[in-house]
Amino acid sequence: MSFPEITRFAPSPTGYLHIGHAYAALFAEKIAKETGGRFILRIEDIDNARCKPELEEAIYEDLNWLGLKWEEPVRRQSNHLTDYTAALNTLSNLNLTYPCFCTRKEINKEIQRAGGAPHNADVSVYPGICKLLTETERMERINKGQGHAIRLNVAEALKITGVLSWKDWSAGLQTANFDCFGDIIIARKDIPTSYHLSVTVDDALQDITLVTRGEDLIESTPIHRLLQALLGYKSPQYFHHKLIKNSEGKRYAKRDHGTSLRFLRSKGKKPKDIRSMIGMDS
Ligand code: GLU
């Protein structure tokens, strides 16, 4: 841990920060400090329907209260949609994307028809319905104004990149495995990007050297690694840290009001109390 690491904390303003976020933010800041690097705060607010300005303000307030220091100006994803569109165009020019007009219901129906996994109503592996459309059918539907997402043709993409791996400080050297992904959505129906695309573009543009985030997000890393390879980005290293859990062993969620930093603050807790609750005293 001697290289000056550039780390980031990248919350979405869709709820108040809770003590799990405090851990993630302090963890990223600590590594940056210990290696003589830099710590960056990024606001991931592409989801218009769920992100709220007052929740973004609350993020700054809560992090300030905790004693975190970050660089200004803060990158807000909603201000950089053109960067994501440029990346999307690069992928389209490689002939690796296609429009997908499916609804969730149609996707689940197709999975069931093909004898797939009906036990999970929220299945995310896409069975490739729209991949089979002809160029004429695609144009007809687009010209009719039919809403569509953009998917990445993962099998074709892997033919270009070959096997991919990444260094994970917690899990060791990882080989990206795509067995459990269908063709992933890289631009949603309602916004011209997606979490996967924006996060990959931003980590590259912000020169992040070490992505620290909760171990629940390790499943997304193969996708980010694939996008990095296709877009010609240098791959950062990763540290998927443990998730802070409550006394019943459950991870904290934004809907658990009782663990939000502002609730704890209103009950008289001090930043040092939060640090000791999450084992980040030093
Ligand atoms: N914005 C994501 C979240 O709030 C985190 C993304 C990441 O760290 O890659 O869960």
XYZ file of C-alpha atoms and ligand atoms in Angstrom, residues 8 10-12 21 42 44 195 199 203 211-213 217 224 254, ligand 1:
26
model
C -13.446 7.768 -4.492
C -19.631 7.686 -5.112
C -23.033 7.898 -3.430
C -26.370 8.342 -5.190
C -21.952 4.725 3.769
C -18.593 11.870 -6.857
C -24.021 9.519 -9.014
C -24.847 2.856 -13.819
C -19.185 4.559 -13.374
C -13.436 6.174 -12.852
C -11.964 1.537 -6.618
C -13.091 0.814 -3.075
C -16.700 -0.224 -2.596
C -20.828 -4.613 -6.005
C -16.803 -2.560 -15.739
C -31.287 3.595 2.959
N -23.465 4.926 -6.687
C -23.356 3.599 -6.195
C -24.171 3.466 -4.919
O -24.563 4.467 -4.338
C -21.932 3.187 -5.890
C -21.174 2.939 -7.131
C -19.767 2.397 -6.984
O -19.122 2.597 -5.942
O -19.298 1.814 -7.939
O -24.436 2.356 -4.514
